[in-house]
Coordinates of C-alpha atoms and ligand atoms in Angstrom, one line a residue:
X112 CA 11.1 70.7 203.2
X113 CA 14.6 71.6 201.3
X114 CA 14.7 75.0 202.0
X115 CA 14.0 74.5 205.8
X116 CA 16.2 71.8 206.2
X117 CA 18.8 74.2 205.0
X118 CA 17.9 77.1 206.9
X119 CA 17.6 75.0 210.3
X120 CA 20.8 73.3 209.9
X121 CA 23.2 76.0 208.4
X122 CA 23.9 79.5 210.0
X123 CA 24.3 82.8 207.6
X124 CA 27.8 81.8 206.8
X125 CA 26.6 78.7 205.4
X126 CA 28.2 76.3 208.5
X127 CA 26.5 73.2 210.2
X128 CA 24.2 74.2 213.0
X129 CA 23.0 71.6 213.4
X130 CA 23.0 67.4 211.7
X131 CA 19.6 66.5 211.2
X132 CA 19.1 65.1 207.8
X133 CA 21.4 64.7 204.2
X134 CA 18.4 66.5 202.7
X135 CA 18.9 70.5 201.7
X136 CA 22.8 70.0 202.6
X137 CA 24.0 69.6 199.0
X138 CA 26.7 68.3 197.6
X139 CA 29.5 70.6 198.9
X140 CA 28.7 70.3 202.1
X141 CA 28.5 66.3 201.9
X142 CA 31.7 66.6 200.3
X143 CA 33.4 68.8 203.2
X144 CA 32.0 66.3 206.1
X145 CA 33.8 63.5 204.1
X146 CA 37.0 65.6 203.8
X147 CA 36.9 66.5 207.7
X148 CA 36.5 62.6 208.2
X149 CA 39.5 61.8 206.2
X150 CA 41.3 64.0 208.4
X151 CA 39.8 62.2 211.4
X152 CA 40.8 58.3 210.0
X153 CA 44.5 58.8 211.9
X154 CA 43.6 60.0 214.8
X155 CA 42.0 56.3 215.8
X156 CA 45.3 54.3 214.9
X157 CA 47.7 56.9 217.6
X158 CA 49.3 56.2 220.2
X159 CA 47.2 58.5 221.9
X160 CA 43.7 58.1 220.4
X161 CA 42.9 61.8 220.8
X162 CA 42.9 65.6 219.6
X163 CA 42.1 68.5 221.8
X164 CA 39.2 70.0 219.1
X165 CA 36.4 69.5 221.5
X166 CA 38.0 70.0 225.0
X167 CA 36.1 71.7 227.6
X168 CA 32.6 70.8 225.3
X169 CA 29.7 68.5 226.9
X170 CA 28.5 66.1 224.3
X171 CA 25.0 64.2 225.9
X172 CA 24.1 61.3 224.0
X173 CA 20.2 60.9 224.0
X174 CA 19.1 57.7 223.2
X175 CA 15.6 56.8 223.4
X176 CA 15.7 53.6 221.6
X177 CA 18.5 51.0 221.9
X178 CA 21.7 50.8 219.6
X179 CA 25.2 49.9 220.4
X180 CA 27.3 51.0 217.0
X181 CA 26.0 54.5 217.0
X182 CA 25.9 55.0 220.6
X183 CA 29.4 53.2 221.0
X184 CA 30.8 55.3 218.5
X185 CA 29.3 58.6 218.9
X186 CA 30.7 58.1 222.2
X187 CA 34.1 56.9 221.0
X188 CA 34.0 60.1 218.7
X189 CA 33.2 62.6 221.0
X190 CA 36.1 61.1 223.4
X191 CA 38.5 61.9 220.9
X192 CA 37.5 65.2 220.2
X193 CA 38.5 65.6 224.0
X194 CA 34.8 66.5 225.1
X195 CA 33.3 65.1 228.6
X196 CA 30.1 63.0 227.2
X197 CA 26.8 62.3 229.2
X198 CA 25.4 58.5 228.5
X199 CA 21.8 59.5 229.2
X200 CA 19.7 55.7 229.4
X201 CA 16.5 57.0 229.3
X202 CA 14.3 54.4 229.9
X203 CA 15.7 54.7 233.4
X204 CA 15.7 58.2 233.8
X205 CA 13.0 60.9 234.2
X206 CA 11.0 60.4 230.9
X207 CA 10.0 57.6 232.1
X208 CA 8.8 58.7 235.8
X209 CA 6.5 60.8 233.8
X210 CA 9.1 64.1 232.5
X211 CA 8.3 65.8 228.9
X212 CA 11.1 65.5 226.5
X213 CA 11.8 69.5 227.0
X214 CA 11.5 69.3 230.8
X215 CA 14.9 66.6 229.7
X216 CA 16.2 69.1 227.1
X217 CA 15.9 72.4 229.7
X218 CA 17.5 70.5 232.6
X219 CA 20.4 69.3 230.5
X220 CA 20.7 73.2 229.4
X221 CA 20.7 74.0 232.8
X222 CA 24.2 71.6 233.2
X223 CA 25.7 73.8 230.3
X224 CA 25.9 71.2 227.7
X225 CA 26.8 72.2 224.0
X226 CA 25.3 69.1 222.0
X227 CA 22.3 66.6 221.8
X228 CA 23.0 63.3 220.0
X229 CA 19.5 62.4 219.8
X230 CA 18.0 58.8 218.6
X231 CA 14.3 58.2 218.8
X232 CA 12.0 56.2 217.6
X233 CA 9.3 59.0 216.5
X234 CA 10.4 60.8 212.7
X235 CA 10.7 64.1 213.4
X236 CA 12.4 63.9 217.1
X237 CA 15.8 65.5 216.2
X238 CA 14.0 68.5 214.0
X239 CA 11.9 69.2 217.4
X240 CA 14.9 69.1 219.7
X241 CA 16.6 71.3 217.3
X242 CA 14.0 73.7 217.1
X243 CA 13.2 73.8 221.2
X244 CA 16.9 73.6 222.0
X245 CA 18.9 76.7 223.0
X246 CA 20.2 78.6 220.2
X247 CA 24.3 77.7 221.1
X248 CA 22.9 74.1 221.7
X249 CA 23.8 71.9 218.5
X250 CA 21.8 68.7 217.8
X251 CA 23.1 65.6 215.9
X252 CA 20.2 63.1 214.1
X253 CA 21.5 59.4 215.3
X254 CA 18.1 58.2 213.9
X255 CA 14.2 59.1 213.8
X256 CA 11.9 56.8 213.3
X257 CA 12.0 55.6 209.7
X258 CA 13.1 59.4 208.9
X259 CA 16.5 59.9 208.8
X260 CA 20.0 58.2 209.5
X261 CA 22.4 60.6 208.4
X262 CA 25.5 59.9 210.5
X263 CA 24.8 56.5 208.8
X264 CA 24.4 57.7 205.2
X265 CA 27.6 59.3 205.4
X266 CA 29.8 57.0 206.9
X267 CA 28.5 54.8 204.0
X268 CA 29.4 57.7 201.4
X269 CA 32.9 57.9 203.2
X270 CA 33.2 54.1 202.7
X271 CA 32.2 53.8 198.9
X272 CA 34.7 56.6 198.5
X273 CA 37.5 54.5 199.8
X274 CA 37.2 51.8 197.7
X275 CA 35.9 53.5 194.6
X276 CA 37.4 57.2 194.2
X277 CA 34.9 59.0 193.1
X278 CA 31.1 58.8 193.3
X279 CA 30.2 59.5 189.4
X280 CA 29.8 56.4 187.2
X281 CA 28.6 54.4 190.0
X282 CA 25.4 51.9 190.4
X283 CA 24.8 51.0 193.7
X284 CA 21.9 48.5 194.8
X285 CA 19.9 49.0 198.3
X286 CA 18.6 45.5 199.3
X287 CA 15.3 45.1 201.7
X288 CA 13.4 46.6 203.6
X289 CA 13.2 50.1 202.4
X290 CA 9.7 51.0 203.6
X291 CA 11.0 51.0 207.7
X292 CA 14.5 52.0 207.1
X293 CA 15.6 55.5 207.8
X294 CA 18.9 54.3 206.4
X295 CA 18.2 53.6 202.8
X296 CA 16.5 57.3 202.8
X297 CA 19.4 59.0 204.1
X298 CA 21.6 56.8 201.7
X299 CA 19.4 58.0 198.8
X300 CA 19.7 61.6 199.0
X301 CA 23.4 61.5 200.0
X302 CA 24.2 59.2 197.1
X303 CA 21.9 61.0 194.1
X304 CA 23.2 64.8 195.8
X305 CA 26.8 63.3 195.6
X306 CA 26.1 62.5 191.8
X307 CA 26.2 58.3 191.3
X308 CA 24.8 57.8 187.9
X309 CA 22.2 54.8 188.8
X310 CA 20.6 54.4 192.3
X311 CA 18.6 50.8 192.7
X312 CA 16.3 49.8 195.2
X313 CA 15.4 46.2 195.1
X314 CA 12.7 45.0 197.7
X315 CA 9.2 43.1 197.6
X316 CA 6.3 45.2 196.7
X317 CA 5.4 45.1 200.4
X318 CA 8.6 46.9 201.3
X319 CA 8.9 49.7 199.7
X320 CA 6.9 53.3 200.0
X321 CA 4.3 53.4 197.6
X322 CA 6.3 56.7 196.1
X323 CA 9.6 55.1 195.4
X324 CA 10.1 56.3 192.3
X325 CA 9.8 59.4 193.3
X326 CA 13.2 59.4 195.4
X327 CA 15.1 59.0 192.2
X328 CA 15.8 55.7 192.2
X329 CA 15.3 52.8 189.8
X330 CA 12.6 50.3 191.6
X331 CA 13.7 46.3 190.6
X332 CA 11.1 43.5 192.6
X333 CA 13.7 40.6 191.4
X334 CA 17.1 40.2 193.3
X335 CA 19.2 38.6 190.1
X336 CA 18.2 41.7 187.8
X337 CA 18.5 44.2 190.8
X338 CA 22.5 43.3 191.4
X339 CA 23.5 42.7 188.3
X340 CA 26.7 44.4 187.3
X341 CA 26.3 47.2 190.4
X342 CA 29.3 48.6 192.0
X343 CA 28.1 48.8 195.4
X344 CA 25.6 46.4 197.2
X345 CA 23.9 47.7 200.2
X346 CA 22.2 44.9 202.6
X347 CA 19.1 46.2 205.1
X348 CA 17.6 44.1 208.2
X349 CA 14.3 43.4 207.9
X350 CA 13.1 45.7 210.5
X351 CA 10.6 43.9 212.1
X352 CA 10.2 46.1 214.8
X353 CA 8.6 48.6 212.7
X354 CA 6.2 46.2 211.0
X355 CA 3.0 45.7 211.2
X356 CA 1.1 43.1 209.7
X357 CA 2.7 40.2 208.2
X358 CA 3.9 41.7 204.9
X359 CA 6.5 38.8 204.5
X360 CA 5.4 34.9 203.7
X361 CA 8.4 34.0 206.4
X362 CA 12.5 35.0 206.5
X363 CA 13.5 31.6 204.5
X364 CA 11.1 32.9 201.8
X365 CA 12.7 36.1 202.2
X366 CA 16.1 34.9 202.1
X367 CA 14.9 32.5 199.1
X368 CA 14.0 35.6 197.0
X369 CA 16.1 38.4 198.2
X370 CA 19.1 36.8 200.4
X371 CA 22.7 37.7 199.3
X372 CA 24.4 34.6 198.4
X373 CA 27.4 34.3 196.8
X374 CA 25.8 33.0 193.4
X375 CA 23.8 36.4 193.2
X376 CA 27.2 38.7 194.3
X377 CA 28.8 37.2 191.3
X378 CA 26.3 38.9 189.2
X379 CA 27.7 42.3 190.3
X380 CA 30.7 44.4 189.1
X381 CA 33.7 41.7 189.5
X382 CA 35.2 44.5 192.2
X383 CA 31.8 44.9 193.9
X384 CA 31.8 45.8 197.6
X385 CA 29.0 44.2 200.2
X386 CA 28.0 46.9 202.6
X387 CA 25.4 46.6 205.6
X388 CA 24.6 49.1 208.4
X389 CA 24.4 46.5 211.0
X390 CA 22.7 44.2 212.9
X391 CA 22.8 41.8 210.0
X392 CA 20.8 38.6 210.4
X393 CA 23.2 35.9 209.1
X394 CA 21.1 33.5 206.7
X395 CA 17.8 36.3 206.4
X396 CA 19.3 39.1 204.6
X397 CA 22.5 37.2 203.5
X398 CA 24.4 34.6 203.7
X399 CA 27.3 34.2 206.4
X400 CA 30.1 33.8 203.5
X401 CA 28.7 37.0 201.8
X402 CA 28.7 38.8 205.1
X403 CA 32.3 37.1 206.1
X404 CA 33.7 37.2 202.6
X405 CA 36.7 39.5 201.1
X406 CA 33.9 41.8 199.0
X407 CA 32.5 42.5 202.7
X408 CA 33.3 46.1 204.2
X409 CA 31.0 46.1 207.0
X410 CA 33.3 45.9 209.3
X411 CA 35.5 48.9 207.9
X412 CA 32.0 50.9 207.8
X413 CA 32.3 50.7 211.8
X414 CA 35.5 52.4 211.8
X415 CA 34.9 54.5 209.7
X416 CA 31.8 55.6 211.1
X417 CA 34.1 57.3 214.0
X418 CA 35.2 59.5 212.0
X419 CA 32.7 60.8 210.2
X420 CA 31.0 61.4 214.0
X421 CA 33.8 63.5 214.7
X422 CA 33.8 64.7 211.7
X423 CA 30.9 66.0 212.3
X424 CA 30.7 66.9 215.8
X425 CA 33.8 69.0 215.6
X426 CA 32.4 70.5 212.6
X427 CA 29.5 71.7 214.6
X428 CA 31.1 72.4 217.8
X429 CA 33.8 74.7 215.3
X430 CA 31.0 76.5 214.2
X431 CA 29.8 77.2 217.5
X432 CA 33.4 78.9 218.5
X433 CA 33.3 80.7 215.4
X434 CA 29.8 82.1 216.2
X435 CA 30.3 83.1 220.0
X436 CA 34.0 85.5 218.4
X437 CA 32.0 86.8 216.0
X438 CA 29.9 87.6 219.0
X439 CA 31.8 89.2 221.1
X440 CA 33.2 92.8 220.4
Ligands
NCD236 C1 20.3 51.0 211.6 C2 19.3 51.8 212.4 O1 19.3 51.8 213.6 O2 18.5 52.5 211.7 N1 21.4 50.6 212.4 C3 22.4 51.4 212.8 O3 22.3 52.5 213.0 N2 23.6 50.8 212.8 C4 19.7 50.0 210.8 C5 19.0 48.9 211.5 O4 18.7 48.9 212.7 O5 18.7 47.9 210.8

């Protein structure tokens, strides 16, 4: 899986082809996505929120299940690399009158556009648009199923990095559900490739992968152990969606046993930061304080997650230039 993850995302020169998963990137590459970003952090707090990296580039946003952050701010990102972007709402477009998923893809290719954003609810979408797309097409993973979130994962390394320097020494708690959640596997392999010394994952038996252990993390069932003295807490929804079966009692059992409260944050690192991808669920996965409170960074994790998208996108879209000189004699 490493070695074709590499070899589908990275040209011969070793630059991003494509953004598909954190997994067979490695650490240099994680590191130079978060260095682009810091570049990017300025660009949002101009005058004139915008840099000409992208101009002339067609950026279509695929989104085949809902989301407002990562749509909103792909979209915001791509705007201020200067590219026109295409919101395509699929559920009111062809797919739905009966069009394949390439039939999309080819028609698109037939407008000229440069990149697919894609989110979908099937694992594996993004790595089958990549593979059927046009060669100088570049696609983005903004979510697959309960595969990978890596847009997500790194605008969560880029936010631990603010506030703690450096990734080494850290301990970092994931919180939920981390059977459903593409999230806390993208978070996993960014955060053990970037070199944190402990990562935890503290869920009921019921929500986590029967092979947990074997992502490299540390696997803890009770929430006052799990946090204790950890650096960085990260809160998941319960992604009941994805569920099926009842595999929780009821959320005020849930929030009984796992909730973040601001008893159980105490029992962290005194300079401990409460992270959470979003949509939280005031009062099931923590407690309104907690998610309101001065250890909160969710909020910054929104900002900052624009520029790690154009990070990223101009990272890919660079590549692209680079390719088509090379190209031509
Ligand atoms: C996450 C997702 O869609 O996977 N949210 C997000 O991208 N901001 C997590 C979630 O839905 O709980």
């Amino acid at each position: 899986m490493s070695l074709n993850n590499k070899t589908l995302q990275l040209d011969e020169a070793g630059r991003l082809l494509h953004f598909l998963t954190v997994d067979g990137l490695g650490r240099e590459m994680l590191t130079e996505i978060l260095d682009t970003a810091e570049g990017f952090t300025g660009v949002s707090e101009r005058t004139i929120k915008k840099v000409p990296l992208c101009r002339g580039k067609v950026v279509a946003n695929l989104f085949f299940e809902t989301s407002t952050r990562t749509r909103t701010t792909f979209e915001l990102a791509a705007k201020r690399l200067s590219a026109d972007v295409l919101n395509l709402n699929i559920s009111a477009s062809a797919t739905s009158k009966g069009e394949t998923l390439l039939d999309t893809l080819r028609n698109l290719e037939a407008m000229h556009v440069d990149m697919f954003i894609a989110r979908h609810a099937s694992s594996g979408a993004a790595h089958f648009i990549a593979q059927h797309a046009d060669p100088g097409v570049g696609v983005i993973n903004a979510g697959d199923g309960r595969h990978a979130h890596p847009t997500q994962a790194m605008l969560d390394m880029f936010t631990i990095r603010r506030h703690k320097g450096d990734f080494v020494g850290l301990r970092v708690a994931i919180v939920g559900d981390i059977l459903h959640s593409r999230v806390a596997r993208s978070q996993i392999l960014a955060l053990n490739s970037l070199g944190v010394s402990e990562v935890r994952v503290v869920a009921p038996c019921t929500l986590l992968p029967s092979d947990a252990r074997s992502l490299g993390v540390h696997v803890y069932h009770d929430m006052e152990k799990g946090v204790r003295e950890v650096d960085v807490i990260i809160m998941l929804r319960l992604q009941r969606e994805r569920m099926q079966g009842a595999l929780l009692p009821s959320e005020h059992e849930y929030f009984r046993l796992f909730g973040l409260t601001e008893q159980r944050l105490a029992l962290a690192d005194s300079q401990a930061i409460v992270m959470h991808p979003g949509p939280i669920n005031r009062g099931v996965e923590m407690d309104s304080q907690v998610a309101d409170g001065s250890k909160s960074v969710i909020l910054q994790q929104v900002s900052y997650g624009i520029a790690i998208r154009m990070a990223v996108i101009s990272m890919v879209i660079g590549a692209q230039n680079l390719r088509m000189q090379e190209m031509t004699p």
